[in-house]
Each structure stands twice: as C-alpha cells, then as structure tokens.
XYZ file of C-alpha atoms in Angstrom:
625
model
C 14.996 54.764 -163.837
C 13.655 51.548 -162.272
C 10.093 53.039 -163.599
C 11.142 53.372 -166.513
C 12.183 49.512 -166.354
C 9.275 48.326 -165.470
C 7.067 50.526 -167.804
C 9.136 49.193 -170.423
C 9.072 45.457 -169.095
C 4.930 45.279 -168.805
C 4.792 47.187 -172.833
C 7.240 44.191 -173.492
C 5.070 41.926 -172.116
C 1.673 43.372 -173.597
C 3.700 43.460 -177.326
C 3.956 39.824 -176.646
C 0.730 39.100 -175.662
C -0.940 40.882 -178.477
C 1.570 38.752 -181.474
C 0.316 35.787 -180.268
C -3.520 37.149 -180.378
C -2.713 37.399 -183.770
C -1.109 34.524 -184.741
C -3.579 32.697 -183.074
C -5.728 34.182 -185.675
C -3.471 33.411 -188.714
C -3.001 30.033 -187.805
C -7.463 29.590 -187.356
C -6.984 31.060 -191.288
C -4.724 28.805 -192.492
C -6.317 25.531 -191.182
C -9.512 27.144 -192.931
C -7.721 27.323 -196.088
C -9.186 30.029 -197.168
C -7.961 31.540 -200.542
C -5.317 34.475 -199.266
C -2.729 35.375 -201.788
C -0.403 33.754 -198.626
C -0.320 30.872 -196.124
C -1.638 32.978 -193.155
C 0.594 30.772 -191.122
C 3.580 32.866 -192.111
C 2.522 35.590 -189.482
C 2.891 33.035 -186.923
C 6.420 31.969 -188.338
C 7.431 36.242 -188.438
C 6.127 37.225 -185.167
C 6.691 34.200 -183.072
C 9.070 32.164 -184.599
C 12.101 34.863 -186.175
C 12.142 36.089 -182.262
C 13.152 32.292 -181.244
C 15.610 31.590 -184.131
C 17.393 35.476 -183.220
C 17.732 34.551 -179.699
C 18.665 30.727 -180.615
C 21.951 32.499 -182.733
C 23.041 35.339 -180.186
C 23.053 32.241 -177.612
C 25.229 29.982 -179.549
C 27.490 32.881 -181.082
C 28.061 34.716 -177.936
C 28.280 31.841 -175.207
C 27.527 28.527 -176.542
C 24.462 28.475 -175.072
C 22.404 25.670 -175.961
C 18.473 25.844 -174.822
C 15.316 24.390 -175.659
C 15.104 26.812 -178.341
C 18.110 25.814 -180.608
C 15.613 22.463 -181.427
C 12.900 24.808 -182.063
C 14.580 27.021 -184.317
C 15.953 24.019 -186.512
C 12.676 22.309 -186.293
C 10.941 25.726 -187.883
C 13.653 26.126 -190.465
C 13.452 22.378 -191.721
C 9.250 22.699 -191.199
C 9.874 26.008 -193.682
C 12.257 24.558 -196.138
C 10.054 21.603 -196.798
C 7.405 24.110 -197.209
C 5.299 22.495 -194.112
C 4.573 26.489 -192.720
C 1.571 25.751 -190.602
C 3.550 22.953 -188.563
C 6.479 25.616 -188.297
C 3.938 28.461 -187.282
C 2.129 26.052 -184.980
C 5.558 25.113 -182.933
C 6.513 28.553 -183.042
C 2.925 29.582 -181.445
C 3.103 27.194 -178.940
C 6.769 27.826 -177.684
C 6.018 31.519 -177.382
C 2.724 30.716 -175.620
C 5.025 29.063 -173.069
C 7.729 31.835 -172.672
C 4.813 34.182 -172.026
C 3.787 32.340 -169.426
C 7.130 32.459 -167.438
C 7.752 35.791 -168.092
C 4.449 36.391 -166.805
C 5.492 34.080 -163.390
C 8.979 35.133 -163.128
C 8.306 39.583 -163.201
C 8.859 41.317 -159.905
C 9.446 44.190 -158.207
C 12.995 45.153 -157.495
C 12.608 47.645 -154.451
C 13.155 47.446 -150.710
C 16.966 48.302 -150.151
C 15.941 51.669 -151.677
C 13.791 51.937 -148.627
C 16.387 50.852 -146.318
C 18.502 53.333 -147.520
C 15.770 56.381 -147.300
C 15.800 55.090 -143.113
C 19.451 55.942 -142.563
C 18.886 59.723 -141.008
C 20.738 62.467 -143.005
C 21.883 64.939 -140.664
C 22.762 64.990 -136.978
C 23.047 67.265 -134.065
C 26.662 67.462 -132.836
C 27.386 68.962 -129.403
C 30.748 71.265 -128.760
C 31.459 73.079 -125.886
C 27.782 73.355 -125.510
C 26.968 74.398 -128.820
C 24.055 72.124 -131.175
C 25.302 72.049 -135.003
C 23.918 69.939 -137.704
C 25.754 68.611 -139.739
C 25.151 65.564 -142.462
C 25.026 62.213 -140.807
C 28.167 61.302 -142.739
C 30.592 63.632 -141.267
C 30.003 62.438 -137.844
C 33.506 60.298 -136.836
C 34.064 58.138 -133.580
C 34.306 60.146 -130.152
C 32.122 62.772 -131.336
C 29.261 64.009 -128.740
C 26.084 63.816 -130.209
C 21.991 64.821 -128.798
C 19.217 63.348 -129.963
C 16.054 64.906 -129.506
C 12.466 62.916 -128.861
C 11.240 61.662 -131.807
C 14.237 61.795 -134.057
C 16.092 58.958 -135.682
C 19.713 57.739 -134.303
C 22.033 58.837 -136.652
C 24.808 56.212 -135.899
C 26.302 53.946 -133.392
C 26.447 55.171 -129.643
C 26.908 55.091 -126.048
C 24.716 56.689 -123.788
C 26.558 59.581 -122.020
C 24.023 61.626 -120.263
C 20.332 61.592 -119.919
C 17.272 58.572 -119.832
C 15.036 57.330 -122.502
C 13.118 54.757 -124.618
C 14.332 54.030 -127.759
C 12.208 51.946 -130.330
C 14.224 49.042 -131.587
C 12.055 47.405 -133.880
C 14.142 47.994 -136.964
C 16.855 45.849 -135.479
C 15.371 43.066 -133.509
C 11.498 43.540 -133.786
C 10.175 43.898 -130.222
C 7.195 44.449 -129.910
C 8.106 47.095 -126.541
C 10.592 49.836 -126.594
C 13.833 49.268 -124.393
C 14.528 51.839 -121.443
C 17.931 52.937 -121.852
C 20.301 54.778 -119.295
C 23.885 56.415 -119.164
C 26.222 53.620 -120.331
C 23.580 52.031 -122.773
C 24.602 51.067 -126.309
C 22.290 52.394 -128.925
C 22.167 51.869 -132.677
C 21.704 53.902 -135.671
C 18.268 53.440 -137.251
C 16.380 53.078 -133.919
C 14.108 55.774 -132.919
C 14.260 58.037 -129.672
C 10.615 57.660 -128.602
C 10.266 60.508 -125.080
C 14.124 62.168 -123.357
C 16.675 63.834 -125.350
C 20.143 62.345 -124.544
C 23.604 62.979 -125.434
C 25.612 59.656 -126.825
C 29.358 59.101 -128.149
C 29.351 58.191 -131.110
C 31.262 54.424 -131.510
C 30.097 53.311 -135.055
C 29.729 55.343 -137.950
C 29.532 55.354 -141.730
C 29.745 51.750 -143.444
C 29.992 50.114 -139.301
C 26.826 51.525 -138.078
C 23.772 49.241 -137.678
C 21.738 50.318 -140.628
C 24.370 49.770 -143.169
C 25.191 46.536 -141.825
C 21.667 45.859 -142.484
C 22.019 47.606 -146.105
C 24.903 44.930 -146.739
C 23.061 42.208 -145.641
C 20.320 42.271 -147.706
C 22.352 43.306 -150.591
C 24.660 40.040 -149.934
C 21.771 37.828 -149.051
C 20.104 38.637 -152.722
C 23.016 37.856 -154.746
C 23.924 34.705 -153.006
C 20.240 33.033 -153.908
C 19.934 30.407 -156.167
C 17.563 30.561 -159.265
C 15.961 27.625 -160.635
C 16.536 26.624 -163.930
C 13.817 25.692 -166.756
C 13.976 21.587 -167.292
C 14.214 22.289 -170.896
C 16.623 24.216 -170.880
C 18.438 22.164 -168.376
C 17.659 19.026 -170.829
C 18.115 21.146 -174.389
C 21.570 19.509 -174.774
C 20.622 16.250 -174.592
C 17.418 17.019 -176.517
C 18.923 18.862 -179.328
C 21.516 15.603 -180.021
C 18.918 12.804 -179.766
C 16.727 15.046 -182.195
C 19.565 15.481 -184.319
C 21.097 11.850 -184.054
C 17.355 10.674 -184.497
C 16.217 12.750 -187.319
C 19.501 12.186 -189.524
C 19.773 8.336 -188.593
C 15.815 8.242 -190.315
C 16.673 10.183 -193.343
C 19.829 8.323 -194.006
C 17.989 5.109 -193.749
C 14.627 5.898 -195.137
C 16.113 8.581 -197.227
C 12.922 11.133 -196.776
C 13.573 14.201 -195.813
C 9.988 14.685 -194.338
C 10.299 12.052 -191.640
C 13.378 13.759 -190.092
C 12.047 17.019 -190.419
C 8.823 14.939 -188.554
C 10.617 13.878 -186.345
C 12.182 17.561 -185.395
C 8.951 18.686 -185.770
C 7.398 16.221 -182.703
C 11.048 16.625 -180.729
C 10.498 20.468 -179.917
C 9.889 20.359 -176.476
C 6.797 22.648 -176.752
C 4.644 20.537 -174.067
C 7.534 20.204 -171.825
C 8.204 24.130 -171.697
C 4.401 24.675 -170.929
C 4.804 22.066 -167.926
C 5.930 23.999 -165.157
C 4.508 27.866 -166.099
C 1.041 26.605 -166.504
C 1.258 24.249 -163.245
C 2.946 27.510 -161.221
C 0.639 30.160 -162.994
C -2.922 28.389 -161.481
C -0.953 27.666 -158.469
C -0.105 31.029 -157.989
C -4.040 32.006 -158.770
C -4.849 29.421 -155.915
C -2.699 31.181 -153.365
C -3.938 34.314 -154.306
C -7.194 33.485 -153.791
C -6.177 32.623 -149.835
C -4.550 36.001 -149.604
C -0.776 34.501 -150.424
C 0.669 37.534 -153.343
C 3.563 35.312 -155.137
C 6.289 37.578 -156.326
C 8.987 35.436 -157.428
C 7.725 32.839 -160.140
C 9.834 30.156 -159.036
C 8.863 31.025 -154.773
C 6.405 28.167 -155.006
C 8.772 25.578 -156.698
C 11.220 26.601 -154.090
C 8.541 26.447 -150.983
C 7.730 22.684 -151.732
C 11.551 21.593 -151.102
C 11.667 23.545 -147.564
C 12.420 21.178 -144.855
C 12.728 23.839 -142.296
C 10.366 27.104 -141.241
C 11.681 29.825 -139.371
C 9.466 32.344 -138.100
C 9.847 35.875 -136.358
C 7.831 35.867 -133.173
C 6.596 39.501 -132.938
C 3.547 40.313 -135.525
C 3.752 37.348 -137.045
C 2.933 34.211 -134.433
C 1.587 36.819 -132.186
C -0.729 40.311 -132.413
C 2.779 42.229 -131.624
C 1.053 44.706 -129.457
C 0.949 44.320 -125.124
C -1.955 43.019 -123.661
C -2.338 43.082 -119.891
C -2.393 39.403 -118.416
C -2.233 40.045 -114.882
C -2.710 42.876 -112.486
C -1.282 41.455 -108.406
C -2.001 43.756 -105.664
C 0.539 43.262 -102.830
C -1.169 45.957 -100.118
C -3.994 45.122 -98.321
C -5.377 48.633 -98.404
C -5.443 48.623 -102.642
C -7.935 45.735 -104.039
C -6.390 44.537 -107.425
C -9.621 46.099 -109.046
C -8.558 49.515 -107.562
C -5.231 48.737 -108.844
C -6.309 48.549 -112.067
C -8.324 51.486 -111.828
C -5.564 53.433 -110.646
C -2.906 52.353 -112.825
C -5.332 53.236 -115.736
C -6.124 56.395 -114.740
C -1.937 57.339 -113.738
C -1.002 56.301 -117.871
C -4.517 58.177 -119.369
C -1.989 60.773 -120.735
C 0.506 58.497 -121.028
C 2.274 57.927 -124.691
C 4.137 54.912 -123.470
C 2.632 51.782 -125.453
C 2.582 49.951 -122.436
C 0.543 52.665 -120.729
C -1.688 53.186 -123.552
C -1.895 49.065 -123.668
C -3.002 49.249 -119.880
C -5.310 51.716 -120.465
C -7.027 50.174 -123.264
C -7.407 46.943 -121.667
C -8.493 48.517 -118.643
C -11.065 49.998 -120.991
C -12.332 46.756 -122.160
C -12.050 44.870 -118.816
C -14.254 47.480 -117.410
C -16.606 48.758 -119.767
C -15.843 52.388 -119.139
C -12.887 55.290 -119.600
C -9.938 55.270 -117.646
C -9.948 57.838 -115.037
C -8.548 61.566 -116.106
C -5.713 62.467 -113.501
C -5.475 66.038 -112.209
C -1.405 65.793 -112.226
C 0.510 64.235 -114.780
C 4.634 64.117 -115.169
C 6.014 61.980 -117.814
C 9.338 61.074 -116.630
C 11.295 59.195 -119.472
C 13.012 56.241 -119.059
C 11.210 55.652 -115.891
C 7.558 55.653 -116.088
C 4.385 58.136 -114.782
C 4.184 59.985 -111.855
C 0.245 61.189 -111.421
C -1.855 63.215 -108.634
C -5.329 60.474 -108.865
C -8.609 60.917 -106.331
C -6.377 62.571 -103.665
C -3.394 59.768 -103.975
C 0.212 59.964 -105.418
C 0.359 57.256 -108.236
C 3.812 56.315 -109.482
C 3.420 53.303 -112.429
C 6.877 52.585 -113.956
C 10.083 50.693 -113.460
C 12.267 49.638 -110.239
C 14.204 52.432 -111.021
C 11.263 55.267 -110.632
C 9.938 53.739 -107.029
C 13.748 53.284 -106.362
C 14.102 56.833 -106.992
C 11.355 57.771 -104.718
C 12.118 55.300 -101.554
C 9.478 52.899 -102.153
C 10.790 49.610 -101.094
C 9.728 46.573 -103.164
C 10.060 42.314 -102.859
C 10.894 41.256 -106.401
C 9.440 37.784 -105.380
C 5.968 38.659 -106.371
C 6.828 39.534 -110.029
C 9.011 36.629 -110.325
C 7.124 34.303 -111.860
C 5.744 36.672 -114.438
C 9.603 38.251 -115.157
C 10.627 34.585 -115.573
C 7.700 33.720 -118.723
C 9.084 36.641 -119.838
C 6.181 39.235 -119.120
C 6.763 43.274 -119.084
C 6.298 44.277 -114.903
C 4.613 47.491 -114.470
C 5.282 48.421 -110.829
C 2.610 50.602 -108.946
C 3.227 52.522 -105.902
C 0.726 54.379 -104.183
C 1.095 57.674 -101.631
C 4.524 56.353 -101.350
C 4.047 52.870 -100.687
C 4.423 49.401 -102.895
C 0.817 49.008 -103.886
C 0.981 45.874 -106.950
C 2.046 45.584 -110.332
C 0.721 44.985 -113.393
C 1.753 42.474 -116.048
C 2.033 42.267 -119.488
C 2.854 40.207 -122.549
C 2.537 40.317 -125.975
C -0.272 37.382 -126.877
C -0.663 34.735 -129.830
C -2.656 34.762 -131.940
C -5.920 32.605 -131.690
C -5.237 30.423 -135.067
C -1.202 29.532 -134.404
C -1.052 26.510 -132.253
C -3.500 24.905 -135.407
C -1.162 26.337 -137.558
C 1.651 25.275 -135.820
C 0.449 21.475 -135.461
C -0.886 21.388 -139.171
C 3.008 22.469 -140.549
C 4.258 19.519 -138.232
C 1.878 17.041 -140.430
C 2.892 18.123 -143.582
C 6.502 17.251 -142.251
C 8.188 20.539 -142.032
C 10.213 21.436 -138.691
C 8.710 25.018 -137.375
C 12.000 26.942 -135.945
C 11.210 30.053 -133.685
C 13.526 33.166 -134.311
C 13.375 36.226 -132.680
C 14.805 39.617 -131.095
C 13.150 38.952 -127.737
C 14.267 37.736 -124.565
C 15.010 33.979 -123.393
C 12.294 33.848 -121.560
C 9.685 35.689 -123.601
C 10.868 33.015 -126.542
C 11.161 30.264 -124.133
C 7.181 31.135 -122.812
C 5.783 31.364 -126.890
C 7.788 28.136 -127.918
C 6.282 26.077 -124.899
C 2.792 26.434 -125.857
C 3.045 25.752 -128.810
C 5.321 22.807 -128.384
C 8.224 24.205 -131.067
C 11.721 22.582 -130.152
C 13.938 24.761 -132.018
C 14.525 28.226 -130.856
C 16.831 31.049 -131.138
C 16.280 34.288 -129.065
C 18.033 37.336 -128.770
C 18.538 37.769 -132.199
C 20.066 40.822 -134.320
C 19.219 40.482 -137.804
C 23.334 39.069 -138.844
C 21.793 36.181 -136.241
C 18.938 35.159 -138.122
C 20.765 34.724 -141.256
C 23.299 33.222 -139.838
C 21.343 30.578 -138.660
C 19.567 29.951 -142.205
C 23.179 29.779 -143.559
C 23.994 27.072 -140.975
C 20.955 25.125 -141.852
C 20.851 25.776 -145.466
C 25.055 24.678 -145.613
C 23.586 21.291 -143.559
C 21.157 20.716 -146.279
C 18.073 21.955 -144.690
C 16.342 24.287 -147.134
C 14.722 26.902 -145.016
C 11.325 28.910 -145.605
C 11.514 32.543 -143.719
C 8.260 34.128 -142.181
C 8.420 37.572 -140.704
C 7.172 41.214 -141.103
C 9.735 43.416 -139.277
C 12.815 45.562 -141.321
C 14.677 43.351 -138.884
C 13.464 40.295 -140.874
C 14.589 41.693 -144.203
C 17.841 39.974 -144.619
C 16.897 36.875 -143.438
C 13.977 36.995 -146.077
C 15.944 37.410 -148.681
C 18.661 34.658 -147.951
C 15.699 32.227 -147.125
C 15.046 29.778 -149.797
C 11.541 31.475 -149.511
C 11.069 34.361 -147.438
C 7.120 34.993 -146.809
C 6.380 38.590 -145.137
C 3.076 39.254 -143.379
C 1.620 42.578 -145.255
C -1.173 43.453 -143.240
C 1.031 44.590 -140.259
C 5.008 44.331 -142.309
C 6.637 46.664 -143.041
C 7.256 47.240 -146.950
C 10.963 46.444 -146.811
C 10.110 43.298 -145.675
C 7.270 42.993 -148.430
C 10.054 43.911 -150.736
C 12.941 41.598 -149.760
C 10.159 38.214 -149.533
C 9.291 35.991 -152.137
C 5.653 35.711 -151.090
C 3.597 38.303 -149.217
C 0.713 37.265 -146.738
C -1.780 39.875 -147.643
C -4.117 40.097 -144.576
C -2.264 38.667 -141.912
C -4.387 35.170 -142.173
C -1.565 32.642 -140.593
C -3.968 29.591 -140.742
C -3.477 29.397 -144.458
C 0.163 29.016 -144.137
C -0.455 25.840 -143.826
C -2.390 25.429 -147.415
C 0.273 27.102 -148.994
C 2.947 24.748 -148.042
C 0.501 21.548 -149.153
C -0.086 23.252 -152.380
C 3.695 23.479 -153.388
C 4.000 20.300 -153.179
C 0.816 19.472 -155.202
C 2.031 21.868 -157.637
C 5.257 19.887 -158.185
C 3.328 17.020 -158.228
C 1.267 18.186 -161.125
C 4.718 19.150 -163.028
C 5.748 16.068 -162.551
C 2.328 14.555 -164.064
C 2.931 17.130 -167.257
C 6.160 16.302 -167.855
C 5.765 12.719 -167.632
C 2.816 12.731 -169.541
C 5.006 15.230 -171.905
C 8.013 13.186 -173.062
C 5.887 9.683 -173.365
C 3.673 11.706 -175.990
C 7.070 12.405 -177.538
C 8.307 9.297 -177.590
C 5.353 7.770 -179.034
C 5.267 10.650 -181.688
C 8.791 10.453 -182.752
C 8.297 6.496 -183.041
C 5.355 6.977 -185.224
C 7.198 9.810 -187.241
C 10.161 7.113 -188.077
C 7.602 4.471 -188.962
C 5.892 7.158 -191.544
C 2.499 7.231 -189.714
C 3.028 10.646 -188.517
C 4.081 13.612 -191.441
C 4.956 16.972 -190.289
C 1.475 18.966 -189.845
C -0.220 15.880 -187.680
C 3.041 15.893 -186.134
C 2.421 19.562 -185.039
C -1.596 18.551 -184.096
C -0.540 15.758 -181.976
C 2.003 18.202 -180.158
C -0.152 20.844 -179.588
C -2.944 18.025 -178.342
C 0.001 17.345 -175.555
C 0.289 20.913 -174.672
C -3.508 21.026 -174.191
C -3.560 18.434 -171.639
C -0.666 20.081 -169.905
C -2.653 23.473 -169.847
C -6.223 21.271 -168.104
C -3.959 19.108 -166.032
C -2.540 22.415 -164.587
C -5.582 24.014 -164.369
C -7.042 21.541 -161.851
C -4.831 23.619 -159.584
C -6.508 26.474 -159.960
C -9.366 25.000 -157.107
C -7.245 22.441 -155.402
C -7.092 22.253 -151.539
C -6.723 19.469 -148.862
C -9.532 18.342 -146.973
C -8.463 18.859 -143.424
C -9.531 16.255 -141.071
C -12.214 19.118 -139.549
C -13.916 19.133 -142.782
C -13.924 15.456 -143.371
C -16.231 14.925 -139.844
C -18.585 17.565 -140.708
C-alpha cells in the first residue's frame, strides 16, 4: 500500500510537471500571435487554471477555507470574462509553477515505525518444568520463565534469574559497549543477547515492554509536530478583501471594468507563492551538495529558528567504536609492552568488541598480528581465559580475577574509571599483571564544529545513554555546559519537551534507534546515515549522508541565509504589488502588462533564490589564506 502511494504521488507529480511543459508552450504561441483557429492561451487556462478554481470551490464549500488561490481563481474568471485569456493563462501558469515547487519540497518518505515494529521478536522460548516451548512473543504474561539463547533478540521485559551475559543495548540507549549482566539484572525487550544463554522472568510484556514504548513514542512524537504554514495562504484572507475592496472601489469610481479586473489581475499573489519554494528548493540543492539529504521541505525553515542543539554522543560526536588509550602494568615482572602483547594475543579469538578493539589497536600500535593462543575459553559475562607462551592469561572484569583469587588495588584504574574509560583487567599465571583502558574517541573535526555552532549563536546540549562520567569526560573537552547522561530514549524527549515548552526550539542530531523519538519530536531532527541506523534516517528531517560533522555547521548558517533570502523575495514581492495595483487604478497598467509585470516579479524571485544555490560563509580560515 504505501508503494502504491508513493508510485501514485511521483505520476502525480510528473502529470504536473508535463501540463505546465505545455502550457509553457501555448502561452510562447499566443504572445506570437500566430493565426490558430484559438487563443493558444486557453490550454494554459484548462490545464493549469480549472485545477486552481476546483480546489478554490471544494475549499470554500466544504470548510470555508480561504487561500491564496480563491484571489487567483477570481482573478482568472474576471481575466476570462473580459476576454483578457493570456493574462488569465499567464497567472494560472505561474501559480501552478509555484505549487510544483512545494510539492516538489514538501514529498517524503513515510517509513521508520514500520521498521521498529519488524525489531520486536515474534516468538519466544518459554521454560516449564524444564521443558523449552516457543510460543509467539505475545502470549508471554508476567512471571513467566523465559531462556534466551546467544544471539537472539529479548522478547520482552525481564529479570535475570540464572546464568551471565552481555547484552547489546544500543537500541535503547546507544552505547557504544555491550553491558555485562548477572542474576538480578534488568533486561529489556529489543536488546540483543550477544555470548551466554540465560533464563529471565518476564516483568513487562505486550504494550509495557521497552520496544513498544519506543513504538509509542515515535508515533506520539510525529503527530504532536508543528507544520509550517505557506505566507499566502496565511495572508489569503486579508489579500482576497483588499483585492476585492480595491478592485470594486476602482470600478465604482472609474466605472471600467478592466481596471478592477487589473487590479485582480496584479493582486494574485503569484510572486509571493514562488518566494519561499524557490528560496528552500536551491537551498536544499546547496545542502545536498555538502552531503545534508533534506526530507521534509519545511526542515530548513524550521532549522534557522533552533536556538538549541542536542546531540547523541555515541556515532555521532565520536567514531562509536573502543579505542585503547592506555595499557598500565602494575607487576614488575610484565613490561606494559608485554602487557599489550599478551592481552592481544588472550582476545585473538575473542568476539567481545572490546577484545577485538584491543586486538586491532594492538595491531596498529605494533605493526604486526596479535599472537595466536594455544588455549582459549570464552567465559561470558566475564571475559577470556587463554593458555599464551607457557603463561595463564585471564583479560576480563573484577569479577573473572575475583573468581580465580587474584587480588587487585582498584586505585590504579581509578583515574581512568572516573573519565569514564572501559578497564580491562589482566592477570597473569595467577597474579594481577595491569590493565588495559579504553574509551570510545571523538572525532578529529568536533571541537571545530563544536566552537563554530557557538558563533552562529546556537547552545550545543550533549544527550546521551552513557555514563556520568563518560558524558562528563566528552563534554569537558569540548567545553559544552549542558549535559544529560544516562538517558533512555522517554529521557531525551523529555528534555526537548522541557525546552521546547520554555521556548527554546531544539534541533536533534543522532544516529541510534534510541535517537528515533527524540528525532521526530525535535523541531529538526538530523540523523547521521553513514553509520545510523535507517529508523533513525526515517524518523529525521535531514539525513547527514557521509558522516561529515564539520558541515553541520554550514547547514545551520545557510537556514538562516535562506530565510533571509525569503524575506528579500517577499519584500521585494508585495512592493512590486503595490506599485502595480497603484498603476492599475491610475489606468497605466491594463490587464496583459499587468500579467508581464507580475511574472517580471516572479523572475527576480526565481534569480534572487538561485544565488543560494552556491552560497557559503567564508570562515575566518579561508579569509587568512
């Protein structure tokens, strides 16, 4: 069905495009005057113009709705009756030329809770009396005893009742690492079981469990936003009595008919409809040409009225994968390098990603592979145990050299554990031998970034599903005040309703599912695309195609150059009318010159907004070179 929607929304679109190739045509004819046994102009009037008077009536007749084209439609019928056709086919041209160009700005795709809903798992595996039985995922109730096997998908809400694992939480708060979990441990439906099999108690299921939460969310969050309205049609009310007022006031006084129908003719707001589609159309070409793809027509309009940007940390103002930053021997017998070595060497087979992330930096710290062990034991939940060169490596938690009587002094690790840094603990033959730490690591162009959003005066706000510290460690260097950590995905929209209520329009920036509702209740949501995921792509206004954060900046500067221009248009817009409808009561202006001088208007509108097209800010770099 949706498909089928859009198949049928792009052959609207191209049946549009191809009636105005040819009234284009017809009107070229009839300025040519060339001897047809009809005014060509009349295919202008059929195919553009009868479309604008039939939607004109089924506004007024069904809801009294008075737009931009109600003027337009009286405007053509006067411009017909008077037998001026080319005026009425030119107005008619032009009006449709402009409605084009929104439809063209405003069409996007409607998909992404879809997706959410193809995550919630279908069946699950219900323990009794020692017996597995799947059953669909909506049958499960509170208190049953479920097992979930590596690899699978939680099917609801839990607790933890026997066993050890790491489950993969990025769906609900967008860390970067998965969590160890134990007996006792609360787990959520949509997260994935990445190594043990467990058995949990069900606590949450159906419409309670996580992943319908997050269903609802995003549902609620895109029927609660705002559209902008067309200024015409905001204005038509206003416009279609002083046209009126003006046009029957002339023809009383003067007692030609042909003024007021000037007059109507020079009142359709032609120029002022083509102000904001052209200026957002090159705009939109702009930003696509630095990687930005605009979904929502009106995301731009929106952008340059933000106040506030929020961004998810993970993947988006870092790489979102672990990179070693420091490896701390604490034996005199094990140099750090050896350390290294042999911490590589325990994870070579490991398919932990903080294993595999020590292993691969190992890799590129040392030029060569990781060591092969001749003994390897995954033990979930804990970390590696590993027979290396003739030693006994463990590499894991406190739990796993716990667990095997190594003792350890937390002191070392804790100033790493306090910036919020992942501890890999190594013991070797049985005795504390280092640790190895790691974080997840900006990226090179976001303190610019950062500092260049300050200058254009919007407030950068740091949300995200991390720890305190971890936040607290990423906001620091790059000097952002505002932060929120720990945060489920009900948190981060509930903190862009807060600011939003308080008057603070708020721009979203994220590329986890996590990040979906929030992106939709933003008044812009922007995903990354390069490493999002597509629900996010699907719930944001504005997708960041290869990841490129410096341009972030750009993009917010060329909103608000882009409302500047519509501002120029429409400006420039109703003084042309003004001076046109004072020249059409004065009688130096009759209905075809009327139309000229109009669609002169609508080609400034169409340069001015074209200038856009290959507009961007020096930056201060560029000015020294």
């Amino acid at each position: 069905m949706k498909s089928l929607e859009k198949l049928l929304e792009w052959g609207g679109i191209k049946r549009d495009i191809a009636f105005l190739v040819i009234s284009g045509l017809a009107l070229m004819l009839s300025l040519m005057q060339l001897p047809f046994p009809f005014n060509p102009a009349w295919v202008a009037i059929l195919l553009c113009g009868v479309p604008i008077v039939l939607e004109a009536v089924i506004g007024l007749v069904t809801a009294f709705d008075i737009k931009a084209d109600v003027l337009v439609s009286i405007a053509l019928v006067a411009a017909v009756f008077i037998g001026e056709t080319f005026a009425a086919g030119e107005v008619a041209f032009i009006m449709q030329l402009g409605a084009l160009l929104e439809e063209l700005t405003v069409a996007k795709a409607r998909t992404g809770i879809e997706k959410l809903v193809h995550l919630t798992p279908r069946t699950a595996r219900i323990v009794n009396n020692g017996r597995e039985t799947m059953v669909p995922a909506e049958q499960v109730k509170v208190g049953d005893r479920l097992r979930v096997l590596p690899g699978e998908t939680i099917p609801v809400d839990g607790r933890i009742v026997s066993g050890q694992t790491s489950i993969n939480q990025a769906v609900m708060t967008g860390e970067s690492l998965p969590v160890d979990k134990r007996e006792g441990d609360e787990v959520s439906s949509g997260t994935v079981n990445q190594y043990g099999s467990f058995d949990m108690e069900a606590t949450k299921v159906g419409e309670d469990s996580s992943i319908q939460r997050m269903i609802r969310l995003v549902q609620s969050a895109d029927a609660g936003k705002a559209k902008i309205v067309g200024l015409a049609d905001r204005w038509a009310t206003w416009i279609v009595v002083i046209a009126l007022a003006a046009a029957g006031l002339t023809w009383l006084i003067t007692g030609e008919i042909i003024r007021a129908v000037t007059i109507l003719v020079v009142f359709c707001p032609c120029a002022l409809v083509l102000a904001t589609p052209t200026a957002i159309m090159a705009a939109i070409g702009n930003a696509t040409k630095h990687s930005f793809l605009v979904r929502e027509g009106d995301a731009l309009e929106r952008l340059a009225k933000v106040t506030d940007v929020a961004f998810d940390k993970t993947g988006t103002l870092t790489y979102g994968t672990p990179k070693v930053v420091a490896v701390k021997s604490v034996s005199e017998a094990v140099s750090e390098e050896d350390l290294y070595a042999l911490a590589a060497g325990a994870e070579a087979r490991s398919e932990h990603p903080l294993g595999k992330a020590i292993v691969l930096c190992y890799q590129q710290y040392a030029q060569r592979n990781a060591p092969i062990p001749q003994k390897f034991t995954m033990l979930p939940g804990r970390g590696v145990k590993a027979e290396l060169s003739g030693n006994t490596v463990l590499a894991g938690n406190r739990e796993l050299l716990k667990e095997n009587g190594v003792e350890w002094n937390m002191q070392a690790a804790g100033e790493y554990l306090t910036q919020g840094c992942t501890v890999t603990y190594i013991a070797v033959n049985g005795k504390a031998a280092g640790f190895i730490a790691l974080a997840d690591t900006l990226r090179a162009e976001t303190p610019v970034m950062i500092a260049e959003i300050k200058q254009a005066g919007v407030v950068p706000v740091l949300l995200t599903g991390d720890h305190k510290n971890a936040a607290k460690q990423i906001a620091g260097q790059l000097t952002v005040t505002e932060l929120w950590a720990d945060c489920l995905p009900e948190d981060k929209l509930r903190y862009i309703e807060i600011a939003q209520k308080n008057g603070k329009p708020v721009c979203m920036i994220g590329d986890g599912i996590n990040d979906a509702p929030a992106l939709k209740k933003a008044y812009v949501g922007i995903a990354m695309g390069g490493v999002g995921s597509d629900i996010a792509m699907d719930a944001a206004d504005i997708v960041l195609v290869n990841d490129d954060i410096k341009e972030l900046p750009h993009l917010l500067l060329l909103s608000k150059r882009m409302v500047f221009t519509i501002k120029c248009n429409l400006t420039f817009s109703m003084a042309l009318n003004f001076v046109a409808i004072i020249l059409a009561i004065t009688g130096v202006l009759n209905p075809v010159v009327g139309a000229l001088v109009h669609n002169a208007g609508s080609v400034f509108v169409i340069v001015n907004s074209a200038l856009l097209l290959k507009w961007r800010k020096r930056r201060r770099t560029d000015r020294s070179r």
